[in-house]
Amino acid sequence: MASAMDKSTRKSVQKHNKQGSTSSVPKSLSSPAVKSSSSPSNGSSTRDTFKPAMHARILQLLGRTYGKFVTATTRTGESYHGILTAAETEAALGVTLALATKLDASPDDMSIPNLIIQPEDLAFISISKPDLRSHEASASIRTDTDISRTEASLEAKFKELQPWKPDSDTPMISLEDSSPSSATKWDQFAANEKLFGVKSTYNEDFYTTKIDRTGADYKEREERAAQLAKEIESSADGGDRHIREERLGITEGEDIDEEDLYSGVKRDADPSLQTAQASSQAAKQDLPQDPAIITSKNAVPAKKDNTRIPNQDQFLKFATAERENLMQRQRAAQANHRVRNFSADIDELKQFSKSFKVPGPVPPDMVSIIQKNKAASNDNTASYQFKTGDITQKPTVPSPLHERANTRQRHSPSKSNAKPADMRPSAMVTPGMTPPVTMNSPSNQSKQSPAPLTPRAQFFGIDVTPPKCDYDFDTAFNPFLSSEEKLTNADIEPSFKVAPSWLLDSSEKTWDEMLASSQPQPNTTPMFVSNASPVMIPSAMTSPMMPGANAQAGMYYAGAPMMAPQMFNSYMMPPMQQGYYYGMPAAPQMYMVQPMTPQMQAQARHGYMGAPQMMPGQMPMNMNMNLNVNMQPGDPGMGYPAQPGMFMPPQNYNHPYANNR
Amino acid sequence: MSDWKSELNIPQKDTRALTKDVTATKGTDFEDFYLRRELLMGIFEAGFEKPSPVQEEAIPIALMGRDIIARAKNGTGKTAAFIIPMLEKIDTSVDSIQALILVPTRELALQTANVCKTLGKHINGLKVMSSFGGTSLKDDIMRLNDPIHVIVATPGRVLDLASRNIADFSKCPFFIMDEADKLLSREFTKTIEDLLVFFPKDRQIMLFSATFPLAVKSFMDKHLTKPYEINLMDELTLEGISQFYAFVEEKEKLHCLNTLFSKLQINQCIIFCNSANRVELLARKLTELGFSTFYLHAKMPQQDRNRVFHDFRNGNARNLVCSDLFTRGIDIQAVNVVINFDFPKTAETYLHRIGRSGRFGHRGLAIDLISWSDRFNLYKIEQELATEIRPIPPQIDKSLYVYDNPDAIPRPKFDLESSTPNSFTRNTYRSRGNDEQANPRNNQSGSNTERDKTAQNSRNTYRAQGLQPISQQVFRP
């Protein structure tokens, strides 16, 4: 591992140096200076002995920290907080930080996309909570899907099955045909002997020891044995099915499933799997018998990816099941919406946007009206997505992390309809209330006290007083969510009934958890690309409500950077001007995203749009759900790349991270 | 080289080609393990030539006394991989149980007991007993009055025996689980852990399976000491097995099967159904259609099960319709076609089912009859196993599953030279021919003539069957 690390980091450092985009720590301070702590020692024999071991340790530490936030302090005493993306380890330690910000930076300061700190400039780096646990397959053998995944075949998804064509010359027979004889008991031995002359050659002595039936005490021994046997057979079996079966000799029960008993391995110890299996079975039962499902869904091959992730097998099972589930409901939803006149919707929306007033604090008397509207919006035919009433529903779109917490309590997946109970007024635009907390992962909360949440107020750049606005913009006005709403809330929720199980695996810290533990996250709400539904307003984005929608195409992650560490290898952080903005208030640097690579475009088309839990290399849950989507940035429904300056946070905006750094 | 080898009764060489599932070894020989002479004799007489990869890996480690968890593909020699080191360490001069082999099904217990007997044929006084429900518990108790060295058992029965101290495991150094993933499945865990209490602290635990759908980490952490992990699989499915599906309507299934039977050259065939009723119904239909067919499921009396298992293995009937009772571990060399009349739910079941053909690196065919409701399972399992199941072509290339010389296929064979050894075993066992089967000299039971006749009959049956016009299946031309 160490050498691999060396190589990759060296490469990225070089690559980096070539790019003009790289900033570097002030060269002025390049005093030859004292050696940094990790620099090679100059000669003492003890130190020489220690050197290789120490070097290996540092490599290991860096390897584990790769892609996580570190704080590096230079010799000038400046500290930078950023993501460790590369390290120079040959002679002395130098690091490259992505999205680096000065610790005492003013909120207006942009982060530095790539900050190279040369070994001679680096005083020390501090790594918080390095994860040094062994990730090797410990004393646990690889599971089946671990093995099949190494060959990584997410490809053969839903292929079209070729019907078998019966020969015309063979007579048509069926198992269910009741021949007159079938009512009677059939003796296979007699039948085979009669028809084919088959005689048995069985002798139990082939398989076990011979009982010694000689000896004077045979009778006595037999009696004793018989009594013992009787005792055992009549004793309580403790409800164990297998023990009972072994005592009674015959498997009891009418509808026993012999696969469960003798071959299959029970999975239900794992709740996420249980749910996945249950729902996949449910999906199967409900599914209309339509071959078109198969054929229409095999259009786009899934992205091949060799990245291993923890518990991938479980996750895949889960995802497969969920996909089936969602597909089915999408179809239903589409059927519901088929009759809708979309242009009317657009007009309505335009109209609405004109009349819509930028909500400052909502007057208390509005609350009741909003709730009324909400009630109306439950009626399918009535109001549309952007009505205020709907706003209250948005926060119920569960964040996976949030949802995971829920799942622990409620085991049975009550799917579908957003429950009125979830539409708490607290989620509405009401002054003085705390914003809905969806950002910290439960695990994180248990580990540390939740980071203070700075209310992310600010309504579309307009300075709203009070600055403490309780609205969770990301959730409430998230354009992606809105378009997803075409499927109704219920379409989204089940995807996160259970958090992907790999999230539960604490042995491997995900990018996300890492982020969550390092600071509050501005966005935890999953964002989906719209499905094929054209309802997403194209250029008629006149509504001031939705600046963020414009950034949709270029959006891969909002707020927190979403890249998996390994991605930094191939795409180092791009310079600012290449990125797109996503217009929600937060630190500007956090909105910088990458230019689209073909791979990413493909991901986007697959509905892979930066739901925070999904890292490149992991199969998004909604992958393959939007198989008909073949959109490019700029297509109707995809929005446009935001232009720099299209939306910027207000000057007095207080970045929530600013205090944390 | 001593000439002991030249005196061995080594069976006819199996000339079939082998896949690298069993040939990719380091080139070790059985002699390299420094096994005792009697054991080597048993190994070679069973027809084993060289260790398979899993044997090569597991035997030396097991001989060192380390706990082992091993996975290797279906039919690549796992059974012998734990039996050989076990037999090497058994001291027949000591009158105590020295090894327990746990298996999930009774038929597998029968089979494993026989492999033990075959490989230990020359080990003087070796007593191998199989014990499972459905047979007379009283008889098992009586057997345990006498010296027993190895018990092959299902967990329920042996726990009963151990907890009453009828079987004494307090000096038993070997605790072996075949099909360990199933045995460590939730419903068995308690039984297994209860059973382990009766074993000495320093017992050696060996876990073997071809599938581990779930990690068995908690059990390993709790009970195994520094287990040595053997994983010889970088893919799940066997190389030699060609998998096809036939997408049919439910009511077409029998018709499809009938068509397949008329087209395929079947040595022996196992057909899996998902319920006992369907098993019986299908067997009956097939018999009525003129195919000699047995059935096997869990609701039958155990005596019938034993008989079917034995007779089918012995080749007395060509076809067997069965439930998942027969899915794991069963080793019948002559089976070259497996048909999933009903598709299974789980990937491991599918893998084990199709692994009934293509034993020990040979070629075989697996055909799934897929109905509309099975299609999701098909995708799921394909994905989980990273394999491709192709539509069944109008003609299946014979080279995929037909052996040129069916005579060379190792056939089970029984002799009762003593109550102990029986040459009836797995992969490379070579039959010495049916005629010896009924050798009256070997029969101590006194019913010589009757057994002789029976064997003769079954042989004739077999041959006659091959000539019957109703079936184009060729077992013996």
PDB file of N, CA and C in Angstrom, chain B residues 300-337:
ATOM      1  N   MET B 300     -40.494 -37.355   3.195  1.00  0.00           N
ATOM      2  CA  MET B 300     -40.511 -38.810   3.046  1.00  0.00           C
ATOM      3  C   MET B 300     -39.936 -39.466   4.293  1.00  0.00           C
ATOM      4  N   PRO B 301     -40.324 -40.700   4.552  1.00  0.00           N
ATOM      5  CA  PRO B 301     -39.685 -41.445   5.639  1.00  0.00           C
ATOM      6  C   PRO B 301     -38.189 -41.580   5.355  1.00  0.00           C
ATOM      7  N   GLN B 302     -37.394 -41.547   6.415  1.00  0.00           N
ATOM      8  CA  GLN B 302     -35.955 -41.537   6.201  1.00  0.00           C
ATOM      9  C   GLN B 302     -35.459 -42.788   5.492  1.00  0.00           C
ATOM     10  N   GLN B 303     -36.090 -43.898   5.765  1.00  0.00           N
ATOM     11  CA  GLN B 303     -35.646 -45.129   5.094  1.00  0.00           C
ATOM     12  C   GLN B 303     -35.766 -44.982   3.580  1.00  0.00           C
ATOM     13  N   ASP B 304     -36.866 -44.376   3.154  1.00  0.00           N
ATOM     14  CA  ASP B 304     -37.040 -44.145   1.720  1.00  0.00           C
ATOM     15  C   ASP B 304     -36.008 -43.172   1.191  1.00  0.00           C
ATOM     16  N   ARG B 305     -35.732 -42.183   1.990  1.00  0.00           N
ATOM     17  CA  ARG B 305     -34.734 -41.191   1.554  1.00  0.00           C
ATOM     18  C   ARG B 305     -33.377 -41.848   1.364  1.00  0.00           C
ATOM     19  N   ASN B 306     -32.996 -42.629   2.353  1.00  0.00           N
ATOM     20  CA  ASN B 306     -31.711 -43.313   2.248  1.00  0.00           C
ATOM     21  C   ASN B 306     -31.658 -44.168   1.004  1.00  0.00           C
ATOM     22  N   ARG B 307     -32.762 -44.840   0.784  1.00  0.00           N
ATOM     23  CA  ARG B 307     -32.804 -45.777  -0.328  1.00  0.00           C
ATOM     24  C   ARG B 307     -32.698 -45.024  -1.662  1.00  0.00           C
ATOM     25  N   VAL B 308     -33.455 -43.952  -1.785  1.00  0.00           N
ATOM     26  CA  VAL B 308     -33.397 -43.167  -3.017  1.00  0.00           C
ATOM     27  C   VAL B 308     -31.998 -42.606  -3.219  1.00  0.00           C
ATOM     28  N   PHE B 309     -31.464 -42.068  -2.144  1.00  0.00           N
ATOM     29  CA  PHE B 309     -30.125 -41.491  -2.241  1.00  0.00           C
ATOM     30  C   PHE B 309     -29.127 -42.534  -2.727  1.00  0.00           C
ATOM     31  N   HIS B 310     -29.180 -43.654  -2.093  1.00  0.00           N
ATOM     32  CA  HIS B 310     -28.236 -44.702  -2.444  1.00  0.00           C
ATOM     33  C   HIS B 310     -28.445 -45.185  -3.877  1.00  0.00           C
ATOM     34  N   ASP B 311     -29.688 -45.452  -4.212  1.00  0.00           N
ATOM     35  CA  ASP B 311     -29.944 -46.024  -5.535  1.00  0.00           C
ATOM     36  C   ASP B 311     -29.654 -45.036  -6.656  1.00  0.00           C
ATOM     37  N   PHE B 312     -29.972 -43.801  -6.406  1.00  0.00           N
ATOM     38  CA  PHE B 312     -29.676 -42.824  -7.458  1.00  0.00           C
ATOM     39  C   PHE B 312     -28.182 -42.658  -7.607  1.00  0.00           C
ATOM     40  N   ARG B 313     -27.511 -42.636  -6.490  1.00  0.00           N
ATOM     41  CA  ARG B 313     -26.064 -42.495  -6.555  1.00  0.00           C
ATOM     42  C   ARG B 313     -25.424 -43.680  -7.215  1.00  0.00           C
ATOM     43  N   ASN B 314     -26.038 -44.769  -6.974  1.00  0.00           N
ATOM     44  CA  ASN B 314     -25.519 -45.996  -7.561  1.00  0.00           C
ATOM     45  C   ASN B 314     -25.883 -46.091  -9.033  1.00  0.00           C
ATOM     46  N   GLY B 315     -26.683 -45.174  -9.497  1.00  0.00           N
ATOM     47  CA  GLY B 315     -27.034 -45.179 -10.902  1.00  0.00           C
ATOM     48  C   GLY B 315     -28.194 -46.090 -11.247  1.00  0.00           C
ATOM     49  N   ASN B 316     -28.966 -46.466 -10.250  1.00  0.00           N
ATOM     50  CA  ASN B 316     -30.080 -47.351 -10.548  1.00  0.00           C
ATOM     51  C   ASN B 316     -31.190 -46.654 -11.330  1.00  0.00           C
ATOM     52  N   ALA B 317     -31.304 -45.370 -11.149  1.00  0.00           N
ATOM     53  CA  ALA B 317     -32.263 -44.624 -11.946  1.00  0.00           C
ATOM     54  C   ALA B 317     -31.534 -43.442 -12.550  1.00  0.00           C
ATOM     55  N   ARG B 318     -32.064 -43.015 -13.674  1.00  0.00           N
ATOM     56  CA  ARG B 318     -31.335 -41.967 -14.362  1.00  0.00           C
ATOM     57  C   ARG B 318     -31.666 -40.577 -13.821  1.00  0.00           C
ATOM     58  N   ASN B 319     -32.891 -40.400 -13.431  1.00  0.00           N
ATOM     59  CA  ASN B 319     -33.321 -39.058 -13.044  1.00  0.00           C
ATOM     60  C   ASN B 319     -33.748 -39.007 -11.585  1.00  0.00           C
ATOM     61  N   LEU B 320     -33.499 -37.871 -10.995  1.00  0.00           N
ATOM     62  CA  LEU B 320     -33.959 -37.656  -9.630  1.00  0.00           C
ATOM     63  C   LEU B 320     -34.626 -36.296  -9.568  1.00  0.00           C
ATOM     64  N   VAL B 321     -35.865 -36.283  -9.115  1.00  0.00           N
ATOM     65  CA  VAL B 321     -36.534 -35.013  -8.848  1.00  0.00           C
ATOM     66  C   VAL B 321     -36.441 -34.796  -7.349  1.00  0.00           C
ATOM     67  N   CYS B 322     -35.982 -33.634  -6.952  1.00  0.00           N
ATOM     68  CA  CYS B 322     -35.786 -33.467  -5.522  1.00  0.00           C
ATOM     69  C   CYS B 322     -35.971 -32.028  -5.090  1.00  0.00           C
ATOM     70  N   SER B 323     -36.020 -31.877  -3.790  1.00  0.00           N
ATOM     71  CA  SER B 323     -36.107 -30.549  -3.203  1.00  0.00           C
ATOM     72  C   SER B 323     -34.687 -30.095  -2.869  1.00  0.00           C
ATOM     73  N   ASP B 324     -34.605 -29.005  -2.116  1.00  0.00           N
ATOM     74  CA  ASP B 324     -33.288 -28.484  -1.773  1.00  0.00           C
ATOM     75  C   ASP B 324     -32.558 -29.308  -0.715  1.00  0.00           C
ATOM     76  N   LEU B 325     -33.186 -30.364  -0.321  1.00  0.00           N
ATOM     77  CA  LEU B 325     -32.506 -31.343   0.508  1.00  0.00           C
ATOM     78  C   LEU B 325     -31.221 -31.836  -0.159  1.00  0.00           C
ATOM     79  N   PHE B 326     -31.236 -31.825  -1.447  1.00  0.00           N
ATOM     80  CA  PHE B 326     -30.157 -32.420  -2.213  1.00  0.00           C
ATOM     81  C   PHE B 326     -29.217 -31.363  -2.783  1.00  0.00           C
ATOM     82  N   THR B 327     -29.432 -30.136  -2.337  1.00  0.00           N
ATOM     83  CA  THR B 327     -28.730 -29.033  -2.980  1.00  0.00           C
ATOM     84  C   THR B 327     -27.259 -28.955  -2.601  1.00  0.00           C
ATOM     85  N   ARG B 328     -26.973 -29.235  -1.350  1.00  0.00           N
ATOM     86  CA  ARG B 328     -25.616 -28.994  -0.866  1.00  0.00           C
ATOM     87  C   ARG B 328     -24.805 -30.276  -0.744  1.00  0.00           C
ATOM     88  N   GLY B 329     -23.652 -30.224  -1.306  1.00  0.00           N
ATOM     89  CA  GLY B 329     -22.633 -31.221  -1.005  1.00  0.00           C
ATOM     90  C   GLY B 329     -22.731 -32.552  -1.706  1.00  0.00           C
ATOM     91  N   ILE B 330     -23.903 -32.890  -2.191  1.00  0.00           N
ATOM     92  CA  ILE B 330     -24.071 -34.221  -2.766  1.00  0.00           C
ATOM     93  C   ILE B 330     -23.190 -34.385  -3.994  1.00  0.00           C
ATOM     94  N   ASP B 331     -22.482 -35.455  -4.021  1.00  0.00           N
ATOM     95  CA  ASP B 331     -21.471 -35.642  -5.057  1.00  0.00           C
ATOM     96  C   ASP B 331     -21.777 -36.886  -5.860  1.00  0.00           C
ATOM     97  N   ILE B 332     -22.282 -36.692  -7.037  1.00  0.00           N
ATOM     98  CA  ILE B 332     -22.531 -37.824  -7.914  1.00  0.00           C
ATOM     99  C   ILE B 332     -21.866 -37.535  -9.248  1.00  0.00           C
ATOM    100  N   GLN B 333     -20.821 -38.257  -9.466  1.00  0.00           N
ATOM    101  CA  GLN B 333     -19.995 -37.970 -10.634  1.00  0.00           C
ATOM    102  C   GLN B 333     -20.741 -38.086 -11.952  1.00  0.00           C
ATOM    103  N   ALA B 334     -21.700 -38.993 -11.994  1.00  0.00           N
ATOM    104  CA  ALA B 334     -22.343 -39.266 -13.274  1.00  0.00           C
ATOM    105  C   ALA B 334     -23.363 -38.201 -13.668  1.00  0.00           C
ATOM    106  N   VAL B 335     -23.667 -37.304 -12.761  1.00  0.00           N
ATOM    107  CA  VAL B 335     -24.648 -36.267 -13.105  1.00  0.00           C
ATOM    108  C   VAL B 335     -24.001 -35.246 -14.038  1.00  0.00           C
ATOM    109  N   ASN B 336     -24.552 -35.132 -15.218  1.00  0.00           N
ATOM    110  CA  ASN B 336     -24.014 -34.116 -16.115  1.00  0.00           C
ATOM    111  C   ASN B 336     -25.026 -33.024 -16.444  1.00  0.00           C
ATOM    112  N   VAL B 337     -26.251 -33.195 -15.983  1.00  0.00           N
ATOM    113  CA  VAL B 337     -27.257 -32.152 -16.224  1.00  0.00           C
ATOM    114  C   VAL B 337     -28.021 -31.875 -14.930  1.00  0.00           C
TER     115      VAL B 337
END
